[in-house]
Amino acid sequence: MTELEANPQQNHGALAARWRALTQARVGLGRTGVSLETRDLLDFQRAHAQARDAVHSRLDAVALAVELERATQFEVLRVCSACTDRTIYLQRPDLGRRLDDASRETIATLADGADYELIVIFADGLSALAVERHAVPLMKELLPLLAGWSIGPIVVVEQGRVAIGDEIGLALKAHISVVLIGERPGLSSPDSLGAYITWEPRPGRIDAERNCISSIRAEGLSYKLAAEQLRRYLTEARRRRLTGVELKLESGTERLMDR
Amino acid sequence: MTFAHTIGQTRYTFPDLRALLAKATPMRSGDALAGLAATSAEERVAAQCALADLPLSHFLAEHVIPYEADEVTRLIVDTHDQVAFAPLRSLTVGEFRNWLLSDDATPERIAAIFAGITPEMAAAVSKLMRVQDLIAAAVKIRVVTRFRTTVGLAGRLSARLQPNHPTDAPEGIAAAILDGLLLGSGDAVIGINPAADDVTSTARLLRMIDGLRRRFEIPVQSCVLAHITTLMAALEAGAPVDLVFQSIAGTEAANRSFGVTLALLDEAHQAARALKRGGVCADGSTGDNVMYFETGQGSALSANAHHGVDQQTLEARAYAVARRYRPMLVNTVVGFIGPEYLYDGKQILRAGLEDHFCGKLLGLPMGCDVCYTNHAEADQDDMDSLLTLLGVAGVNYIMGVPGADDVMLNYQSTSFHDALYIRRVLGLRPAPEFDAWLEGERFQQLRLEVGNPEGLPERLLSV
């Protein structure tokens, strides 16, 4: 047995508390033998369970559409990607980027005469929980900042990935699309929402052509700040007629996310 | 060249080497996504049978990506050692598996053929191996590297201390470093994935670790896993750069998507070696392995740069890039990429053992980031299984993340506690230089200062 193993740190609790004030990482965990203590083990399992539940939870699209309609007075469309369930969604990103046939027809019926500056799309992504929690409060902050914009119907997508906004945006002839989507849950962030802004959405757009605001959640970026950042991106995108790496705005909070 | 194998009434054909290798690969979601996977279990076994009968020398004649189209292929072909290959020349892939597992294949004899094995040969033989074969063959291969510690010796297992923080806050990173050191992690490297890829914060973090290392005479090396061009700029600005990091992949196009070429890697390697920052190691030699590479199955497909080659073969080709630079550390970040490439714990587990085996067979100091994301069908039990199997297989190092929860990259890896667990159950020790430090006065001094209420991490690390 080494010196290290024989002598756990004295006053471990006080030390751990001091470290935890400096980082949200799981520093200062005690040990029994060399293993985690029961309390810390279960704390981890709880966090993982929440993240797993978030990934596999099904978006209640009907309820969300009703809530959004009531809160915003906008028409709300419900559509679905070509993924029929979560198992397929997780293994086939290509299908999550395309509408299923019925949804494509639904959108097509509204395409006649459509011509919007902006279309807002909510997609479950990897956390339906994020969309269910943040969609309405975020829209309440955002819409007053977009007075004067011509905005199309709000679209709610089940089993969607970011790029599904390209097909929807093109069909509805929107100059800019914003896809608000549940991000991959971290161990302590099961409900993080991301926003992807795309100028002239059309299938084939790549990540470098979008701008992203991430970590919209109670413990992360607030609705108010997220709405303000969205307004800045949208205003600049409309003025400069582009999004992506060339439109990087000065800010400490946004960063490009993978897909 | 077309390959074929008949099972019962069905004759399965495979139009070329790429297709044969892909269809022979044990099931994983990434190959299915790419449309390359076998369409039935029987087709997979037929491909494995055809592959088993293929002479190794065929791999020198047919390339999975054309020589003219890809600099990784050119590297593989141009550096192939015919003399080292001579003992293998008459073997088929199936016979190669038999030989690797035989008592005739001693550690010395395997080491003598490293330069004669191409990545595609290593990938091919691994596709015919079960999990226990991947372990039994790998455990015979020790690849030892040195900087200030010696990593990869028999009876040793090292840990990379990974103290990431979502905003690179130095005091938060410092707290995680101290936590890890007190729990015996860090002998592979103290390696930070930065949130911001810029020269100023990279240099600041490097200076912070260097100050701590000097003050407590800790035998460790540091690395900030920024883009290689960022690290080169920090190096030129005088930052204390120990190891130079880069993510690499098995095709030229995938490497370009990472922003690197072989020429750029050559340049960085030379610059880092010229600093001569390695220390005198336990055997009296001065450490001069200065590169740190990370890889992972699926990265080429993710970059739309896979040329119709299966993800495991491409992963082995990334090792051809790595071995050009005699790296200190290479690890496969096996479960990070997500379920569209490796769906569940079973696929992640096998991939981790394949990568470890193929890397070792190509002469690399393989570690593994035993890890998963929350959208993969995997959990801590799967990680415990892979960790334990890799420990048995003789992995050089694993990651040490506080509580296994990386709060910057949002995935789960192994913890400081996990490193203590695997060392204890398998009777392994840290790197010899670090092991001696843990038993010495300077470690006691660090413990005392950390325990002192005034000894806050930010003060401890001010330099």
XYZ file of C-alpha atoms in Angstrom:
722
model
C 0.000 0.000 0.000
C 1.332 3.401 -0.883
C 1.495 6.418 1.361
C -1.258 7.868 -0.792
C -3.662 5.023 -0.180
C -2.906 4.730 3.545
C -3.563 8.360 4.398
C -6.751 9.971 3.230
C -6.575 13.739 3.423
C -7.263 15.190 6.860
C -10.255 17.547 7.139
C -11.451 16.337 3.804
C -14.880 17.932 4.010
C -13.581 21.458 4.472
C -11.100 21.033 1.644
C -13.731 19.639 -0.701
C -16.070 22.543 0.030
C -13.330 25.046 -0.753
C -12.549 23.378 -4.068
C -16.188 23.121 -5.054
C -16.555 26.842 -4.717
C -14.023 27.112 -7.559
C -15.450 24.636 -10.065
C -18.610 22.682 -10.830
C -16.430 19.609 -11.463
C -16.831 16.716 -9.018
C -13.672 17.574 -7.084
C -12.922 16.571 -3.533
C -14.852 13.290 -3.560
C -13.965 11.077 -0.624
C -13.194 7.405 -0.852
C -13.755 4.172 0.943
C -10.711 2.081 0.244
C -10.123 3.403 -3.256
C -13.809 3.440 -4.189
C -16.493 6.111 -4.197
C -18.608 6.427 -1.101
C -22.259 5.391 -1.459
C -23.633 8.927 -1.351
C -21.369 10.123 -4.176
C -22.032 6.990 -6.216
C -25.782 7.553 -6.035
C -25.437 11.246 -6.758
C -23.725 10.345 -10.048
C -26.312 7.705 -10.880
C -29.113 10.219 -10.331
C -27.505 12.742 -12.676
C -26.973 10.094 -15.341
C -30.547 8.855 -14.952
C -31.858 12.387 -15.524
C -29.713 12.815 -18.600
C -30.839 9.445 -19.993
C -34.486 10.240 -19.329
C -34.052 13.562 -21.115
C -32.564 11.854 -24.188
C -35.358 9.291 -24.349
C -38.287 11.457 -23.331
C -40.863 12.025 -26.036
C -41.820 15.557 -26.924
C -45.489 16.261 -26.197
C -45.848 18.217 -29.419
C -49.607 18.736 -29.106
C -49.345 20.302 -25.677
C -46.380 22.423 -26.704
C -48.224 23.672 -29.800
C -51.247 24.676 -27.713
C -49.046 26.495 -25.209
C -47.098 28.295 -27.907
C -50.251 29.352 -29.727
C -51.766 30.700 -26.541
C -48.617 32.532 -25.480
C -47.625 33.999 -28.867
C -50.848 34.189 -30.928
C -48.860 32.664 -33.797
C -50.061 29.735 -35.863
C -48.139 26.597 -34.855
C -47.400 23.699 -37.232
C -46.515 20.223 -36.009
C -44.255 18.074 -38.185
C -42.069 14.988 -37.856
C -38.695 13.932 -39.226
C -38.217 10.710 -41.172
C -37.173 8.972 -37.921
C -39.985 6.801 -36.600
C -38.506 6.363 -33.128
C -35.609 7.281 -30.841
C -33.538 4.223 -31.642
C -33.497 5.184 -35.314
C -33.020 8.847 -34.451
C -29.870 8.082 -32.458
C -28.314 5.976 -35.224
C -29.437 7.805 -38.349
C -28.638 11.518 -38.232
C -29.416 11.714 -41.968
C -33.083 10.783 -41.366
C -33.379 13.280 -38.515
C -32.472 16.035 -40.981
C -35.386 15.240 -43.350
C -39.161 15.599 -43.011
C -41.370 12.555 -43.387
C -43.752 12.537 -46.389
C -46.855 13.659 -44.498
C -44.997 16.589 -42.930
C -43.571 17.636 -46.267
C -47.132 17.830 -47.646
C -48.309 19.793 -44.618
C -45.580 22.347 -45.154
C -46.188 22.444 -48.908
C -49.822 23.438 -48.438
C -48.627 26.561 -46.628
C -45.887 27.409 -49.075
C -48.129 29.280 -51.529
C -47.540 32.960 -51.099
C -45.244 32.402 -48.145
C -42.360 34.862 -47.878
C -41.005 35.562 -44.434
C -37.969 37.288 -43.026
C -37.828 34.796 -40.191
C -39.125 31.402 -39.254
C -38.771 29.922 -35.759
C -38.543 26.152 -35.404
C -38.516 24.115 -32.204
C -37.072 20.591 -32.371
C -36.732 18.021 -29.605
C -33.169 17.117 -30.618
C -31.493 15.227 -27.777
C -33.601 16.720 -25.000
C -37.358 17.147 -25.343
C -37.214 18.408 -21.761
C -35.230 21.450 -22.878
C -37.825 22.443 -25.482
C -40.779 21.820 -23.169
C -39.253 23.925 -20.404
C -37.811 26.823 -22.359
C -39.845 27.306 -25.558
C -42.627 29.515 -24.164
C -40.599 31.664 -21.747
C -37.929 32.250 -24.386
C -40.505 33.304 -26.998
C -42.039 35.714 -24.502
C -38.662 37.444 -24.200
C -37.796 37.210 -27.879
C -40.927 38.323 -29.745
C -41.104 41.847 -28.232
C -37.520 42.376 -29.456
C -38.533 41.512 -33.030
C -41.235 44.093 -33.592
C -41.540 44.884 -37.297
C -40.163 41.526 -38.475
C -42.271 39.411 -40.813
C -42.342 36.076 -39.025
C -43.884 32.861 -40.335
C -45.766 30.209 -38.416
C -43.891 28.559 -35.531
C -42.919 24.976 -36.383
C -42.611 22.192 -33.803
C -40.597 19.172 -35.005
C -40.485 15.723 -33.462
C -37.279 13.633 -33.824
C -35.535 16.551 -35.492
C -31.900 17.544 -35.952
C -30.624 21.049 -36.616
C -30.507 20.711 -40.397
C -34.215 19.869 -40.669
C -34.698 23.626 -40.422
C -33.094 23.931 -43.846
C -35.842 21.968 -45.601
C -38.584 23.756 -43.656
C -37.052 27.194 -44.155
C -36.680 26.657 -47.892
C -40.273 25.423 -48.298
C -41.652 28.437 -46.443
C -39.330 30.833 -48.313
C -37.796 32.241 -45.146
C -34.708 34.456 -45.350
C -33.531 33.304 -41.935
C -34.366 30.255 -39.835
C -33.792 29.840 -36.121
C -33.797 26.250 -34.889
C -34.196 25.967 -31.125
C -33.229 22.438 -30.204
C -32.560 20.284 -27.142
C -28.795 19.876 -26.760
C -27.011 16.669 -25.837
C -27.540 16.443 -22.078
C -24.507 16.781 -19.876
C -24.410 14.983 -16.569
C -25.607 18.073 -14.724
C -27.521 19.751 -17.543
C -30.399 17.607 -18.832
C -32.388 20.571 -20.213
C -29.975 22.735 -22.185
C -31.424 24.450 -25.278
C -29.364 25.524 -28.289
C -30.231 28.071 -30.976
C -28.951 27.764 -34.572
C -29.370 30.704 -36.897
C -29.113 30.134 -40.656
C -29.278 32.686 -43.491
C -31.244 31.457 -46.519
C -31.813 27.947 -45.190
C -31.700 25.167 -47.768
C -30.606 21.508 -47.637
C -26.817 21.224 -47.902
C -25.996 24.071 -45.522
C -23.007 23.171 -43.333
C -22.292 23.983 -39.680
C -19.827 26.704 -40.611
C -22.713 28.583 -42.282
C -24.693 28.832 -39.037
C -24.326 30.733 -35.815
C -25.058 29.078 -32.505
C -26.050 30.152 -29.029
C -25.860 27.324 -26.524
C -26.629 26.465 -22.914
C -29.975 28.268 -22.685
C -31.293 27.038 -19.321
C -31.957 28.221 -15.792
C -28.372 27.560 -14.635
C -26.856 28.718 -17.920
C -27.745 31.508 -20.337
C -30.942 33.260 -19.168
C -33.967 33.781 -21.451
C -33.394 37.502 -21.411
C -29.732 37.263 -22.456
C -30.464 34.531 -24.988
C -33.238 36.644 -26.557
C -30.946 39.652 -26.715
C -28.171 37.628 -28.378
C -30.682 36.218 -30.848
C -31.895 39.703 -31.686
C -28.300 40.826 -32.357
C -27.548 37.847 -34.573
C -30.812 38.186 -36.489
C -30.388 41.898 -37.017
C -26.820 41.479 -38.225
C -27.716 38.490 -40.402
C -30.475 40.504 -42.095
C -28.193 43.503 -42.566
C -25.191 41.567 -43.896
C -27.216 38.848 -45.622
C -25.184 35.970 -44.184
C -24.621 33.777 -41.124
C -21.750 31.551 -40.033
C -18.096 32.091 -39.251
C -18.068 35.472 -40.980
C -20.772 36.755 -38.652
C -19.069 35.959 -35.359
C -20.255 38.547 -32.818
C -18.204 39.606 -29.831
C -19.513 37.682 -26.860
C -18.192 35.469 -24.137
C -21.082 33.053 -24.054
C -21.651 31.704 -27.521
C -19.632 28.958 -29.081
C -20.048 26.665 -32.024
C -21.449 23.315 -31.120
C -21.103 20.055 -33.005
C -24.132 19.649 -35.206
C -9.659 -7.728 -57.151
C -12.893 -9.555 -56.286
C -13.095 -11.817 -53.245
C -15.618 -14.563 -52.618
C -16.669 -17.157 -50.096
C -19.443 -19.740 -50.280
C -21.544 -20.809 -47.328
C -24.011 -23.580 -48.151
C -25.776 -22.544 -51.366
C -24.845 -18.875 -51.140
C -21.787 -17.442 -52.773
C -20.875 -14.094 -51.242
C -18.691 -11.789 -53.313
C -16.856 -8.633 -52.332
C -15.758 -6.323 -55.157
C -12.573 -5.011 -53.555
C -10.439 -4.922 -50.409
C -12.385 -1.985 -48.951
C -15.660 -3.892 -49.220
C -14.120 -7.081 -47.839
C -12.724 -5.287 -44.790
C -15.971 -3.412 -44.172
C -18.189 -6.478 -44.446
C -15.862 -8.472 -42.182
C -16.115 -5.876 -39.410
C -18.130 -6.788 -36.313
C -21.366 -4.768 -36.278
C -21.209 -1.091 -35.437
C -23.609 1.719 -36.172
C -21.112 3.942 -38.024
C -20.516 1.406 -40.770
C -24.272 0.911 -41.118
C -24.741 4.681 -41.346
C -22.132 4.784 -44.111
C -23.885 1.927 -45.923
C -20.779 -0.262 -45.648
C -21.790 -2.867 -43.067
C -22.613 -6.491 -43.827
C -26.331 -6.887 -44.474
C -26.596 -10.212 -42.655
C -24.707 -12.096 -39.975
C -23.864 -14.789 -42.505
C -22.460 -12.283 -44.976
C -20.220 -10.955 -42.196
C -18.823 -14.398 -41.436
C -18.368 -15.089 -45.146
C -16.298 -11.920 -45.404
C -14.280 -12.958 -42.366
C -13.614 -16.363 -43.960
C -12.485 -14.739 -47.211
C -10.341 -12.278 -45.265
C -8.734 -15.087 -43.263
C -7.503 -16.670 -46.512
C -6.061 -13.448 -47.900
C -2.231 -13.294 -47.976
C -0.789 -10.352 -46.026
C 1.276 -9.514 -49.093
C -1.951 -8.575 -50.903
C -2.203 -5.475 -48.678
C 0.981 -4.192 -50.307
C -0.603 -4.500 -53.756
C -4.123 -3.137 -53.179
C -4.637 0.093 -51.252
C -7.985 0.988 -49.683
C -7.463 4.627 -50.689
C -5.399 5.340 -53.842
C -1.745 6.321 -53.398
C -2.200 9.366 -55.613
C -5.258 10.600 -53.732
C -4.130 10.500 -50.124
C -0.952 11.395 -48.264
C -1.712 8.918 -45.473
C -1.635 6.093 -48.041
C 1.655 7.470 -49.365
C 3.051 7.552 -45.825
C 2.005 3.933 -45.240
C 3.463 2.693 -48.531
C 6.644 4.762 -48.512
C 7.642 3.828 -44.941
C 6.802 0.132 -45.168
C 9.810 -1.945 -44.046
C 10.259 -5.005 -46.279
C 12.913 -6.508 -44.004
C 10.651 -6.400 -40.948
C 7.846 -7.793 -43.122
C 9.898 -10.771 -44.343
C 8.786 -13.207 -41.591
C 5.124 -12.391 -42.409
C 5.391 -12.520 -46.179
C 4.066 -16.052 -46.549
C 1.223 -15.718 -44.033
C -2.483 -15.188 -44.628
C -4.483 -12.957 -42.311
C -5.846 -16.029 -40.543
C -2.358 -17.454 -40.113
C -1.191 -14.087 -38.802
C -3.808 -14.324 -36.038
C -2.621 -17.824 -35.212
C 0.971 -16.635 -35.051
C 0.226 -13.584 -32.857
C -1.509 -15.802 -30.316
C 1.124 -18.565 -30.481
C 3.949 -19.011 -27.994
C 6.289 -18.416 -30.902
C 5.200 -14.755 -30.960
C 7.288 -13.493 -28.054
C 7.290 -9.796 -27.137
C 10.699 -9.427 -28.833
C 9.582 -11.101 -32.054
C 6.414 -9.001 -32.248
C 8.387 -5.825 -31.649
C 10.711 -6.792 -34.501
C 7.862 -6.776 -37.046
C 6.204 -3.443 -36.087
C 7.594 -1.626 -39.115
C 6.531 -4.425 -41.469
C 2.871 -4.244 -40.478
C 0.592 -1.808 -42.265
C -2.501 -0.383 -40.551
C -4.750 -2.326 -42.920
C -3.041 -5.608 -41.926
C -3.513 -4.781 -38.247
C -7.160 -3.868 -38.795
C -7.738 -7.020 -40.844
C -6.368 -9.402 -38.247
C -8.287 -7.638 -35.453
C -11.538 -8.272 -37.345
C -10.934 -12.013 -36.960
C -10.278 -11.738 -33.225
C -12.564 -12.110 -30.266
C -12.228 -9.892 -27.223
C -9.938 -12.352 -25.457
C -7.687 -12.534 -28.540
C -7.405 -8.747 -28.622
C -6.298 -8.894 -24.989
C -4.045 -11.953 -25.212
C -2.089 -10.518 -28.140
C -1.901 -6.955 -26.831
C -0.651 -7.961 -23.405
C 2.539 -9.243 -25.041
C 3.352 -5.853 -26.523
C 4.938 -3.194 -24.327
C 5.602 0.188 -25.863
C 7.580 2.388 -23.469
C 7.940 6.160 -23.872
C 9.640 8.868 -21.835
C 9.426 12.599 -21.183
C 9.758 13.288 -17.446
C 8.010 10.036 -16.573
C 8.337 6.587 -18.119
C 4.992 5.327 -19.382
C 4.147 1.827 -20.568
C 6.431 -0.384 -18.453
C 5.158 -3.801 -17.398
C 3.411 -3.665 -14.044
C 2.639 0.043 -14.421
C -0.476 1.982 -15.364
C -0.516 5.751 -15.726
C -3.283 8.325 -15.761
C -3.744 11.564 -17.645
C -5.032 14.175 -15.218
C -7.825 15.970 -17.129
C -8.829 19.041 -15.095
C -11.140 20.723 -17.613
C -13.293 23.735 -16.768
C -16.137 25.226 -18.876
C -14.519 28.670 -18.982
C -10.858 27.772 -18.359
C -10.959 29.446 -14.927
C -7.393 28.875 -13.620
C -8.447 28.408 -9.988
C -11.100 25.847 -10.997
C -8.539 23.979 -13.080
C -6.062 24.237 -10.210
C -8.540 22.676 -7.772
C -9.007 19.710 -10.111
C -5.235 19.338 -10.596
C -4.602 19.277 -6.838
C -7.443 16.803 -6.328
C -5.972 14.528 -9.001
C -2.385 14.742 -7.765
C -3.447 13.871 -4.219
C -5.247 10.829 -5.637
C -2.213 9.712 -7.637
C -3.227 10.762 -11.153
C -1.142 12.794 -13.596
C 1.823 10.542 -14.371
C 0.899 10.272 -18.071
C 0.322 14.007 -18.461
C -1.608 16.871 -16.951
C -3.669 17.660 -20.026
C -6.297 20.395 -20.278
C -8.900 20.626 -23.045
C -9.334 24.382 -23.272
C -12.737 25.973 -23.858
C -11.085 28.875 -25.685
C -8.560 28.030 -28.389
C -6.297 31.060 -28.082
C -2.618 31.672 -27.477
C -2.928 33.839 -24.374
C -5.021 31.464 -22.293
C -3.022 28.459 -23.542
C 0.229 30.071 -22.405
C -1.288 31.073 -19.067
C -2.417 27.522 -18.314
C 0.953 26.085 -19.324
C 2.789 28.534 -17.053
C 0.479 27.684 -14.173
C 1.216 23.957 -14.391
C 4.913 24.576 -14.913
C 5.059 26.702 -11.770
C 3.352 24.002 -9.723
C 5.647 21.321 -11.175
C 8.800 23.234 -10.303
C 7.653 24.257 -6.855
C 6.889 20.714 -5.762
C 9.397 18.988 -8.062
C 6.640 16.853 -9.592
C 7.771 14.484 -12.342
C 5.001 15.260 -14.813
C 4.571 16.738 -18.259
C 1.848 19.155 -19.263
C -0.232 19.743 -22.346
C -2.985 22.132 -23.373
C -4.993 20.365 -26.035
C -5.502 23.426 -28.211
C -5.164 23.255 -31.969
C -1.573 22.540 -32.976
C -1.207 25.953 -34.598
C -2.282 27.620 -31.339
C 0.272 25.610 -29.401
C 2.988 26.449 -31.933
C 2.224 30.133 -31.520
C 2.392 29.749 -27.728
C 5.694 27.913 -28.093
C 7.111 30.696 -30.245
C 5.956 33.220 -27.658
C 8.075 31.404 -25.068
C 5.391 29.397 -23.231
C 6.673 26.265 -21.443
C 5.399 23.665 -23.953
C 6.096 20.066 -22.926
C 3.930 17.895 -25.184
C 2.383 19.017 -28.464
C -1.155 17.735 -29.023
C -3.258 17.126 -32.099
C -6.352 15.109 -33.046
C -5.577 12.999 -36.095
C -7.464 10.670 -38.431
C -6.760 8.053 -41.088
C -7.277 10.039 -44.282
C -5.724 13.187 -45.681
C -9.162 14.760 -46.106
C -10.180 14.055 -42.494
C -6.894 15.510 -41.266
C -7.548 18.596 -43.378
C -10.917 18.934 -41.658
C -8.903 19.048 -38.407
C -6.714 21.708 -39.982
C -3.538 19.604 -40.202
C -1.257 18.017 -42.784
C 1.789 15.810 -42.357
C 3.976 18.795 -43.194
C 2.447 20.801 -40.361
C 2.870 17.891 -37.933
C 6.519 17.512 -39.040
C 7.128 21.152 -38.296
C 5.508 20.991 -34.847
C 7.408 17.826 -33.970
C 10.736 19.410 -34.797
C 9.935 22.579 -32.861
C 8.897 20.653 -29.741
C 11.950 18.386 -29.854
C 14.235 21.379 -30.178
C 13.069 22.675 -26.787
C 14.671 19.648 -25.085
C 12.392 19.963 -22.059
C 12.355 16.236 -21.272
C 13.802 15.117 -17.942
C 16.180 12.391 -16.830
C 13.986 9.327 -16.348
C 14.300 6.328 -14.040
C 16.629 4.440 -16.391
C 18.987 7.418 -16.679
C 17.979 8.384 -20.216
C 16.545 11.770 -21.141
C 12.916 11.757 -22.291
C 12.423 12.842 -25.878
C 8.930 11.654 -26.853
C 7.151 14.960 -27.338
C 3.888 14.349 -29.213
C 0.417 13.549 -27.918
C -2.251 12.336 -30.363
C -5.923 11.538 -29.952
C -7.985 9.461 -32.365
C -11.345 7.721 -32.484
C -13.370 5.514 -34.793
C -15.868 7.453 -36.890
C -14.005 10.748 -37.172
C -13.413 10.390 -40.924
C -17.062 9.553 -41.654
C -18.083 12.466 -39.454
C -15.925 14.716 -41.639
C -17.393 13.124 -44.804
C -13.855 11.979 -45.632
C -13.997 8.191 -45.347
C -13.583 7.118 -49.011
C -15.939 4.163 -48.482
C -13.588 2.567 -45.949
C -14.917 1.154 -42.655
C -14.279 3.202 -39.528
C -12.056 0.673 -37.759
C -9.656 0.357 -40.703
C -9.485 4.141 -40.912
C -8.757 4.323 -37.195
C -5.772 1.996 -37.689
C -4.580 4.260 -40.517
C -4.545 7.168 -38.072
C -1.927 5.183 -36.141
C 0.330 5.271 -39.201
C 0.236 9.047 -38.898
C 0.955 8.860 -35.154
C 3.899 6.480 -35.351
C 5.821 8.745 -37.684
C 6.430 10.995 -34.654
C 7.388 8.500 -31.887
C 4.699 10.030 -29.655
C 4.743 10.034 -25.857
C 1.012 9.290 -25.728
C -1.718 8.156 -28.094
C -5.252 7.539 -27.012
C -8.463 6.568 -28.647
C -11.351 8.654 -27.333
C -13.496 5.672 -27.984
C -17.007 6.554 -26.804
C -16.940 10.310 -27.312
C -18.225 10.423 -30.870
C -21.717 9.171 -30.092
C -24.178 6.392 -30.882
C -24.389 7.026 -34.621
C -20.834 5.565 -34.790
C -20.673 3.274 -31.744
C -24.183 2.601 -30.550
C -23.895 0.963 -27.175
C -21.635 -0.375 -24.452
C -20.953 -3.543 -26.436
C -19.760 -1.647 -29.508
C -17.726 0.815 -27.445
C -16.095 -1.990 -25.476
C -14.976 -3.920 -28.542
C -13.811 -0.773 -30.327
C -11.676 0.239 -27.331
C -9.952 -3.136 -27.294
C -9.502 -3.151 -31.102
C -7.938 0.293 -31.020
C -5.618 -0.638 -28.158
C -4.509 -3.829 -29.901
C -4.036 -2.268 -33.355
C -2.140 0.694 -31.912
C 0.195 -1.547 -29.921
C 0.726 -3.826 -32.930
C 1.853 -0.774 -34.882
C 4.273 0.127 -32.091
C 2.324 2.901 -30.390
C 2.081 3.780 -26.677
C -1.687 3.282 -26.520
C -3.932 4.689 -23.875
C -7.700 4.846 -23.952
C -10.273 7.403 -22.956
C -12.791 4.906 -21.606
C -15.853 7.052 -22.127
C -19.424 7.555 -23.277
C -21.962 10.278 -23.929
C -25.439 10.480 -22.499
C -27.100 9.633 -25.794
C -25.191 6.336 -26.112
C -26.687 3.130 -24.762
C -23.989 2.833 -22.138
C -23.430 3.432 -18.448
C -20.841 3.171 -15.679
C -21.024 -0.631 -15.677
C -19.891 -0.658 -19.314
C -17.014 1.679 -18.463
C -15.956 -0.491 -15.517
C -15.907 -3.496 -17.853
C -13.821 -1.791 -20.539
C -11.471 -0.260 -17.954
C -10.866 -3.645 -16.354
C -10.326 -5.400 -19.696
C -7.902 -2.695 -20.852
C -6.017 -2.960 -17.580
C -5.638 -6.687 -18.160
C -4.574 -5.986 -21.765
C -1.764 -3.741 -20.518
C -3.039 -0.313 -21.556
C -0.422 2.392 -21.029
C -2.726 4.949 -19.474
C -6.295 6.031 -18.921
C -7.928 9.370 -18.145
C -8.462 10.771 -14.682
C -11.397 13.198 -14.552
C -12.864 14.432 -11.246
C -15.731 12.086 -10.472
C -15.648 10.802 -14.105
C -17.745 13.838 -15.122
C -16.100 16.195 -17.623
C -17.996 19.433 -17.098
C -16.409 21.123 -20.103
C -16.783 18.446 -22.792
C -20.047 17.057 -21.349
C -19.226 13.359 -21.370
C -18.220 10.719 -18.860
C -14.713 9.309 -18.717
C -12.790 7.492 -15.972
C -12.064 9.102 -12.616
C -9.075 9.429 -10.276
C -10.829 6.778 -8.194
C -11.102 4.498 -11.233
C -7.324 4.737 -11.737
C -6.772 3.741 -8.096
C -9.240 0.863 -8.547
C -7.574 -0.646 -11.595
C -4.094 -0.308 -10.083
C -5.254 -1.982 -6.897
C -7.134 -4.956 -8.379
C -4.386 -5.697 -10.908
C -1.422 -4.895 -8.652
C -0.171 -2.093 -10.923
C 1.926 0.949 -9.939
C 2.175 4.448 -11.393
C 5.152 5.457 -13.574
C 8.362 4.880 -11.560
C 9.376 8.560 -11.283
C 5.877 9.575 -10.144
C 5.621 6.569 -7.821
C 8.826 7.686 -6.062
C 7.504 11.257 -5.810
C 4.268 10.050 -4.169
C 6.416 8.386 -1.487
C 8.661 11.414 -0.957
C 8.847 14.655 1.021
C 7.633 16.952 -1.719
C 4.331 15.108 -1.947
C 3.940 15.467 1.830
C 4.664 19.165 1.490
C 1.993 19.474 -1.208
C -0.505 17.678 1.036
C 0.252 20.014 3.903
C -0.054 23.169 1.829
C -3.280 22.020 0.243
C -4.698 21.171 3.679
C -3.767 24.613 5.030
C -6.856 26.872 5.080
C -4.735 29.615 3.517
C -3.479 27.283 0.815
C -6.196 27.980 -1.679
C -5.568 26.721 -5.181
C -5.343 30.189 -6.662
C -2.589 31.142 -4.228
C -0.831 27.837 -4.576
C -0.675 28.278 -8.308
C 0.285 31.927 -8.482
C 3.706 32.134 -10.075
